[in-house]
């Protein structure tokens, strides 16, 4: 085929493909335009999950009628003049492409009026071709109607998911923008029902309830952290509230929803050793940094950014989240299911539980049909902790030891009820924190063994161990190569005196093999966690009263006493309140 210039129509459709992927992308672009126009109130109406209709009406500054035609043409924007402006940009849009793109793949109608004009104007665009401008009487602001999205791009149409899925994407997007802009009034409806409505009173937690339900919203920890002109606000879940995937990690950077893997991993590092393997937190974080520090022009839909100083941002996010987590990690209460009562509370009930939770628009926030995000999200959330006790201390209260049961758990009494402590998990935590503390001080006392222990390993494991010998030495292990695939353990950390050194070494290498190349900066903590797991007292091991007491005291002294280094809980709390209810001493008279 000869080389030809594409017709402008085809070129536009191809370009539109980058920006407009699905109905939710249209909603995102239109929302951003309304926000850029300074709207205080934004009303979104969708039909058939946005496939048939998306209408976004705002009370922003409007578009002068003389500029309306320009607004819908490609590379037309009022938001920047020079490419340099990108680094001081405070608007969400800048590419001048959204309206043109939407217009080339739908039937688009823009109606708008500015303050100083008596009348408004309306312009229709069909398949990229603008019609005639007409005068209309209307209020100040802009209404954009997008009908029959992709009607002229049947291939795209086929890629759209079921209405339920497309609708969920829109719900989730609008809710997150509402959360990012709590001072604006958002209303989302599907023509029949109001799906989401916010008051614009600035209360983020009320909007959070629309996203996750009242019960979960109540438990989320608030973050407010400032440093050298950067500001991080928002919510992160306590360690007891997790998901099996990363989908609930939400970041806004300077008011823009972005998907940034480095921010996600900064956040996950903050949860390091606090969550079970394969579990992820729920977070909605808003980062504000100087526009010059971030390049927003690296992705057609503006969904990704690049930082000038990524390490700095990374560390700021990680430290802020970690601090919030450590300041508050409640002891998991015993799950009601253990008592033969309800399992995870179904979402509808969950939402109604919060009677004391003051949300003016509770019923209107997600008027809950089955497709609303509330119900769909809720079912996936693990609520291991139906009744969190709000306590501002990460530490555990002073506990009075009662004894050991099944040679596995310690029983203790605290100011608010009964505590069951898993001796193995607790000891793991104690050893881990002691070892890491010594490691930070660069002073891990090592104890020489009277008789060195010899360990022979399979070749692969041996070479792995060989590569990690320097790290082991840091931790007070003195291990030497002693012939082919054989090692001699001469000393171990004093902390572990009395345990079997060769078993520990074997266990370490076994775990190494299962790992896909651990990151160097994580390897030390991982190693420490492994050694501690191996060296900790086991379930089924009888402890003397003295040992039990020491363990409890040591646990009380830990920074994160409530979980083992692998994220499992070290204790279960049966509050006085719960005991009273279980025994029918409360409420039933
Ligand atoms: P961009 O947002 O990147 O500038 P768009 O194609 O989204 O590009 O919009 C083009 C222009 O139309 C904007 O720069 C703005 O001047 C105007 N515009 C679009 N939507 C609105 C709105 N809701 N209110 C006021 N002006 C708008
Ligand atoms: Mg725009």
PDB file of N, CA, C and O in Angstrom, residues 100-147:
ATOM      1  N   UNK A 100     -12.138  17.840  21.741  1.00  0.00           N
ATOM      2  CA  UNK A 100     -11.976  17.429  20.339  1.00  0.00           C
ATOM      3  C   UNK A 100     -12.049  15.905  20.224  1.00  0.00           C
ATOM      4  O   UNK A 100     -12.714  15.371  19.327  1.00  0.00           O
ATOM      5  N   UNK A 101     -11.392  15.223  21.140  1.00  0.00           N
ATOM      6  CA  UNK A 101     -11.392  13.761  21.096  1.00  0.00           C
ATOM      7  C   UNK A 101     -12.786  13.206  21.310  1.00  0.00           C
ATOM      8  O   UNK A 101     -13.236  12.322  20.579  1.00  0.00           O
ATOM      9  N   UNK A 102     -13.449  13.737  22.328  1.00  0.00           N
ATOM     10  CA  UNK A 102     -14.797  13.248  22.625  1.00  0.00           C
ATOM     11  C   UNK A 102     -15.711  13.523  21.428  1.00  0.00           C
ATOM     12  O   UNK A 102     -16.490  12.669  21.005  1.00  0.00           O
ATOM     13  N   UNK A 103     -15.541  14.726  20.846  1.00  0.00           N
ATOM     14  CA  UNK A 103     -16.371  15.098  19.699  1.00  0.00           C
ATOM     15  C   UNK A 103     -16.162  14.199  18.494  1.00  0.00           C
ATOM     16  O   UNK A 103     -17.072  14.020  17.679  1.00  0.00           O
ATOM     17  N   UNK A 104     -15.000  13.603  18.377  1.00  0.00           N
ATOM     18  CA  UNK A 104     -14.750  12.783  17.189  1.00  0.00           C
ATOM     19  C   UNK A 104     -15.264  11.354  17.345  1.00  0.00           C
ATOM     20  O   UNK A 104     -15.292  10.605  16.383  1.00  0.00           O
ATOM     21  N   UNK A 105     -15.643  10.977  18.563  1.00  0.00           N
ATOM     22  CA  UNK A 105     -16.146   9.604  18.742  1.00  0.00           C
ATOM     23  C   UNK A 105     -17.541   9.555  19.380  1.00  0.00           C
ATOM     24  O   UNK A 105     -17.921   8.542  19.965  1.00  0.00           O
ATOM     25  N   UNK A 106     -18.278  10.671  19.267  1.00  0.00           N
ATOM     26  CA  UNK A 106     -19.631  10.668  19.860  1.00  0.00           C
ATOM     27  C   UNK A 106     -20.466  11.772  19.237  1.00  0.00           C
ATOM     28  O   UNK A 106     -20.016  12.448  18.316  1.00  0.00           O
ATOM     29  N   UNK A 107     -21.665  11.940  19.731  1.00  0.00           N
ATOM     30  CA  UNK A 107     -22.454  13.132  19.390  1.00  0.00           C
ATOM     31  C   UNK A 107     -22.350  14.064  20.596  1.00  0.00           C
ATOM     32  O   UNK A 107     -22.868  13.756  21.667  1.00  0.00           O
ATOM     33  N   UNK A 108     -21.654  15.161  20.395  1.00  0.00           N
ATOM     34  CA  UNK A 108     -21.312  16.059  21.499  1.00  0.00           C
ATOM     35  C   UNK A 108     -22.101  17.366  21.405  1.00  0.00           C
ATOM     36  O   UNK A 108     -22.225  17.935  20.314  1.00  0.00           O
ATOM     37  N   UNK A 109     -22.630  17.808  22.521  1.00  0.00           N
ATOM     38  CA  UNK A 109     -23.289  19.118  22.561  1.00  0.00           C
ATOM     39  C   UNK A 109     -22.721  19.919  23.719  1.00  0.00           C
ATOM     40  O   UNK A 109     -22.762  19.459  24.862  1.00  0.00           O
ATOM     41  N   UNK A 110     -22.181  21.094  23.419  1.00  0.00           N
ATOM     42  CA  UNK A 110     -21.677  21.953  24.484  1.00  0.00           C
ATOM     43  C   UNK A 110     -22.559  23.188  24.560  1.00  0.00           C
ATOM     44  O   UNK A 110     -22.771  23.866  23.558  1.00  0.00           O
ATOM     45  N   UNK A 111     -23.081  23.450  25.740  1.00  0.00           N
ATOM     46  CA  UNK A 111     -23.891  24.646  25.954  1.00  0.00           C
ATOM     47  C   UNK A 111     -23.204  25.442  27.048  1.00  0.00           C
ATOM     48  O   UNK A 111     -22.865  24.883  28.091  1.00  0.00           O
ATOM     49  N   UNK A 112     -22.990  26.739  26.815  1.00  0.00           N
ATOM     50  CA  UNK A 112     -22.233  27.475  27.814  1.00  0.00           C
ATOM     51  C   UNK A 112     -22.581  28.953  27.803  1.00  0.00           C
ATOM     52  O   UNK A 112     -23.066  29.486  26.806  1.00  0.00           O
ATOM     53  N   UNK A 113     -22.357  29.576  28.951  1.00  0.00           N
ATOM     54  CA  UNK A 113     -22.565  31.020  29.019  1.00  0.00           C
ATOM     55  C   UNK A 113     -21.596  31.620  30.026  1.00  0.00           C
ATOM     56  O   UNK A 113     -21.355  31.025  31.085  1.00  0.00           O
ATOM     57  N   UNK A 114     -21.030  32.749  29.679  1.00  0.00           N
ATOM     58  CA  UNK A 114     -20.165  33.446  30.635  1.00  0.00           C
ATOM     59  C   UNK A 114     -20.955  34.582  31.275  1.00  0.00           C
ATOM     60  O   UNK A 114     -21.957  35.048  30.726  1.00  0.00           O
ATOM     61  N   UNK A 115     -20.470  35.031  32.396  1.00  0.00           N
ATOM     62  CA  UNK A 115     -21.134  36.064  33.192  1.00  0.00           C
ATOM     63  C   UNK A 115     -21.513  37.303  32.378  1.00  0.00           C
ATOM     64  O   UNK A 115     -22.641  37.788  32.427  1.00  0.00           O
ATOM     65  N   UNK A 116     -20.544  37.833  31.602  1.00  0.00           N
ATOM     66  CA  UNK A 116     -20.773  39.131  30.957  1.00  0.00           C
ATOM     67  C   UNK A 116     -21.542  39.044  29.640  1.00  0.00           C
ATOM     68  O   UNK A 116     -21.715  40.032  28.946  1.00  0.00           O
ATOM     69  N   UNK A 117     -21.986  37.871  29.262  1.00  0.00           N
ATOM     70  CA  UNK A 117     -22.837  37.778  28.070  1.00  0.00           C
ATOM     71  C   UNK A 117     -24.275  37.530  28.499  1.00  0.00           C
ATOM     72  O   UNK A 117     -24.526  36.819  29.466  1.00  0.00           O
ATOM     73  N   UNK A 118     -25.213  38.133  27.753  1.00  0.00           N
ATOM     74  CA  UNK A 118     -26.626  38.021  28.112  1.00  0.00           C
ATOM     75  C   UNK A 118     -27.179  36.645  27.815  1.00  0.00           C
ATOM     76  O   UNK A 118     -28.022  36.121  28.525  1.00  0.00           O
ATOM     77  N   UNK A 119     -26.661  36.086  26.729  1.00  0.00           N
ATOM     78  CA  UNK A 119     -27.166  34.803  26.270  1.00  0.00           C
ATOM     79  C   UNK A 119     -26.046  33.786  26.242  1.00  0.00           C
ATOM     80  O   UNK A 119     -24.882  34.143  26.145  1.00  0.00           O
ATOM     81  N   UNK A 120     -26.415  32.545  26.231  1.00  0.00           N
ATOM     82  CA  UNK A 120     -25.421  31.509  26.065  1.00  0.00           C
ATOM     83  C   UNK A 120     -25.397  31.025  24.633  1.00  0.00           C
ATOM     84  O   UNK A 120     -26.156  31.511  23.792  1.00  0.00           O
ATOM     85  N   UNK A 121     -24.513  30.080  24.353  1.00  0.00           N
ATOM     86  CA  UNK A 121     -24.425  29.535  23.006  1.00  0.00           C
ATOM     87  C   UNK A 121     -24.356  28.024  23.075  1.00  0.00           C
ATOM     88  O   UNK A 121     -23.961  27.456  24.088  1.00  0.00           O
ATOM     89  N   UNK A 122     -24.764  27.395  21.993  1.00  0.00           N
ATOM     90  CA  UNK A 122     -24.744  25.931  21.943  1.00  0.00           C
ATOM     91  C   UNK A 122     -24.108  25.476  20.640  1.00  0.00           C
ATOM     92  O   UNK A 122     -24.355  26.057  19.587  1.00  0.00           O
ATOM     93  N   UNK A 123     -23.289  24.459  20.760  1.00  0.00           N
ATOM     94  CA  UNK A 123     -22.620  23.922  19.573  1.00  0.00           C
ATOM     95  C   UNK A 123     -22.699  22.409  19.614  1.00  0.00           C
ATOM     96  O   UNK A 123     -22.432  21.784  20.640  1.00  0.00           O
ATOM     97  N   UNK A 124     -23.113  21.844  18.446  1.00  0.00           N
ATOM     98  CA  UNK A 124     -23.149  20.388  18.365  1.00  0.00           C
ATOM     99  C   UNK A 124     -22.038  19.883  17.477  1.00  0.00           C
ATOM    100  O   UNK A 124     -21.720  20.500  16.466  1.00  0.00           O
ATOM    101  N   UNK A 125     -21.441  18.766  17.865  1.00  0.00           N
ATOM    102  CA  UNK A 125     -20.385  18.161  17.058  1.00  0.00           C
ATOM    103  C   UNK A 125     -20.782  16.712  16.850  1.00  0.00           C
ATOM    104  O   UNK A 125     -21.127  16.017  17.804  1.00  0.00           O
ATOM    105  N   UNK A 126     -20.777  16.280  15.589  1.00  0.00           N
ATOM    106  CA  UNK A 126     -21.120  14.888  15.357  1.00  0.00           C
ATOM    107  C   UNK A 126     -20.002  14.205  14.591  1.00  0.00           C
ATOM    108  O   UNK A 126     -19.638  14.656  13.509  1.00  0.00           O
ATOM    109  N   UNK A 127     -19.439  13.197  15.187  1.00  0.00           N
ATOM    110  CA  UNK A 127     -18.332  12.491  14.545  1.00  0.00           C
ATOM    111  C   UNK A 127     -17.211  13.427  14.163  1.00  0.00           C
ATOM    112  O   UNK A 127     -16.594  13.283  13.112  1.00  0.00           O
ATOM    113  N   UNK A 128     -16.955  14.427  14.977  1.00  0.00           N
ATOM    114  CA  UNK A 128     -15.842  15.334  14.748  1.00  0.00           C
ATOM    115  C   UNK A 128     -16.211  16.568  13.944  1.00  0.00           C
ATOM    116  O   UNK A 128     -15.418  17.490  13.819  1.00  0.00           O
ATOM    117  N   UNK A 129     -17.445  16.595  13.364  1.00  0.00           N
ATOM    118  CA  UNK A 129     -17.813  17.750  12.537  1.00  0.00           C
ATOM    119  C   UNK A 129     -18.730  18.690  13.317  1.00  0.00           C
ATOM    120  O   UNK A 129     -19.841  18.323  13.685  1.00  0.00           O
ATOM    121  N   UNK A 130     -18.250  19.928  13.554  1.00  0.00           N
ATOM    122  CA  UNK A 130     -19.071  20.887  14.291  1.00  0.00           C
ATOM    123  C   UNK A 130     -20.231  21.385  13.439  1.00  0.00           C
ATOM    124  O   UNK A 130     -20.082  21.583  12.232  1.00  0.00           O
ATOM    125  N   UNK A 131     -21.380  21.577  14.052  1.00  0.00           N
ATOM    126  CA  UNK A 131     -22.532  22.133  13.357  1.00  0.00           C
ATOM    127  C   UNK A 131     -22.547  23.649  13.507  1.00  0.00           C
ATOM    128  O   UNK A 131     -21.493  24.263  13.678  1.00  0.00           O
ATOM    129  N   UNK A 132     -23.751  24.247  13.456  1.00  0.00           N
ATOM    130  CA  UNK A 132     -23.830  25.704  13.557  1.00  0.00           C
ATOM    131  C   UNK A 132     -24.026  26.138  14.996  1.00  0.00           C
ATOM    132  O   UNK A 132     -24.714  25.484  15.768  1.00  0.00           O
ATOM    133  N   UNK A 133     -23.408  27.258  15.323  1.00  0.00           N
ATOM    134  CA  UNK A 133     -23.548  27.818  16.663  1.00  0.00           C
ATOM    135  C   UNK A 133     -24.945  28.417  16.814  1.00  0.00           C
ATOM    136  O   UNK A 133     -25.381  29.156  15.956  1.00  0.00           O
ATOM    137  N   UNK A 134     -25.634  28.062  17.892  1.00  0.00           N
ATOM    138  CA  UNK A 134     -26.942  28.695  18.108  1.00  0.00           C
ATOM    139  C   UNK A 134     -26.956  29.419  19.445  1.00  0.00           C
ATOM    140  O   UNK A 134     -26.246  29.043  20.371  1.00  0.00           O
ATOM    141  N   UNK A 135     -27.756  30.455  19.534  1.00  0.00           N
ATOM    142  CA  UNK A 135     -27.895  31.213  20.781  1.00  0.00           C
ATOM    143  C   UNK A 135     -28.943  30.543  21.650  1.00  0.00           C
ATOM    144  O   UNK A 135     -29.963  30.094  21.149  1.00  0.00           O
ATOM    145  N   UNK A 136     -28.682  30.441  22.945  1.00  0.00           N
ATOM    146  CA  UNK A 136     -29.697  29.883  23.849  1.00  0.00           C
ATOM    147  C   UNK A 136     -29.694  30.637  25.160  1.00  0.00           C
ATOM    148  O   UNK A 136     -28.668  31.176  25.578  1.00  0.00           O
ATOM    149  N   UNK A 137     -30.857  30.663  25.775  1.00  0.00           N
ATOM    150  CA  UNK A 137     -30.935  31.260  27.103  1.00  0.00           C
ATOM    151  C   UNK A 137     -30.506  30.223  28.117  1.00  0.00           C
ATOM    152  O   UNK A 137     -31.018  29.103  28.128  1.00  0.00           O
ATOM    153  N   UNK A 138     -29.535  30.556  28.952  1.00  0.00           N
ATOM    154  CA  UNK A 138     -29.056  29.577  29.938  1.00  0.00           C
ATOM    155  C   UNK A 138     -28.327  30.299  31.062  1.00  0.00           C
ATOM    156  O   UNK A 138     -27.973  31.470  30.934  1.00  0.00           O
ATOM    157  N   UNK A 139     -28.117  29.609  32.157  1.00  0.00           N
ATOM    158  CA  UNK A 139     -27.404  30.215  33.284  1.00  0.00           C
ATOM    159  C   UNK A 139     -25.892  30.160  33.044  1.00  0.00           C
ATOM    160  O   UNK A 139     -25.428  29.457  32.150  1.00  0.00           O
ATOM    161  N   UNK A 140     -25.147  30.914  33.847  1.00  0.00           N
ATOM    162  CA  UNK A 140     -23.692  30.921  33.696  1.00  0.00           C
ATOM    163  C   UNK A 140     -23.132  29.541  34.032  1.00  0.00           C
ATOM    164  O   UNK A 140     -23.514  28.929  35.027  1.00  0.00           O
ATOM    165  N   UNK A 141     -22.250  29.066  33.177  1.00  0.00           N
ATOM    166  CA  UNK A 141     -21.666  27.745  33.392  1.00  0.00           C
ATOM    167  C   UNK A 141     -21.717  26.933  32.111  1.00  0.00           C
ATOM    168  O   UNK A 141     -22.067  27.468  31.047  1.00  0.00           O
ATOM    169  N   UNK A 142     -21.364  25.692  32.218  1.00  0.00           N
ATOM    170  CA  UNK A 142     -21.234  24.866  31.021  1.00  0.00           C
ATOM    171  C   UNK A 142     -21.927  23.520  31.209  1.00  0.00           C
ATOM    172  O   UNK A 142     -21.847  22.916  32.279  1.00  0.00           O
ATOM    173  N   UNK A 143     -22.619  23.084  30.172  1.00  0.00           N
ATOM    174  CA  UNK A 143     -23.179  21.739  30.181  1.00  0.00           C
ATOM    175  C   UNK A 143     -22.672  20.992  28.956  1.00  0.00           C
ATOM    176  O   UNK A 143     -22.825  21.462  27.833  1.00  0.00           O
ATOM    177  N   UNK A 144     -22.030  19.873  29.196  1.00  0.00           N
ATOM    178  CA  UNK A 144     -21.521  19.081  28.083  1.00  0.00           C
ATOM    179  C   UNK A 144     -22.295  17.770  28.039  1.00  0.00           C
ATOM    180  O   UNK A 144     -22.386  17.058  29.036  1.00  0.00           O
ATOM    181  N   UNK A 145     -22.879  17.504  26.862  1.00  0.00           N
ATOM    182  CA  UNK A 145     -23.652  16.268  26.681  1.00  0.00           C
ATOM    183  C   UNK A 145     -22.943  15.376  25.696  1.00  0.00           C
ATOM    184  O   UNK A 145     -22.605  15.806  24.596  1.00  0.00           O
ATOM    185  N   UNK A 146     -22.699  14.155  26.102  1.00  0.00           N
ATOM    186  CA  UNK A 146     -22.017  13.209  25.215  1.00  0.00           C
ATOM    187  C   UNK A 146     -22.957  12.033  24.986  1.00  0.00           C
ATOM    188  O   UNK A 146     -23.257  11.280  25.904  1.00  0.00           O
ATOM    189  N   UNK A 147     -23.449  11.923  23.729  1.00  0.00           N
ATOM    190  CA  UNK A 147     -24.397  10.841  23.458  1.00  0.00           C
ATOM    191  C   UNK A 147     -23.771   9.806  22.531  1.00  0.00           C
ATOM    192  O   UNK A 147     -22.950  10.139  21.684  1.00  0.00           O
TER     193      UNK A 147
END
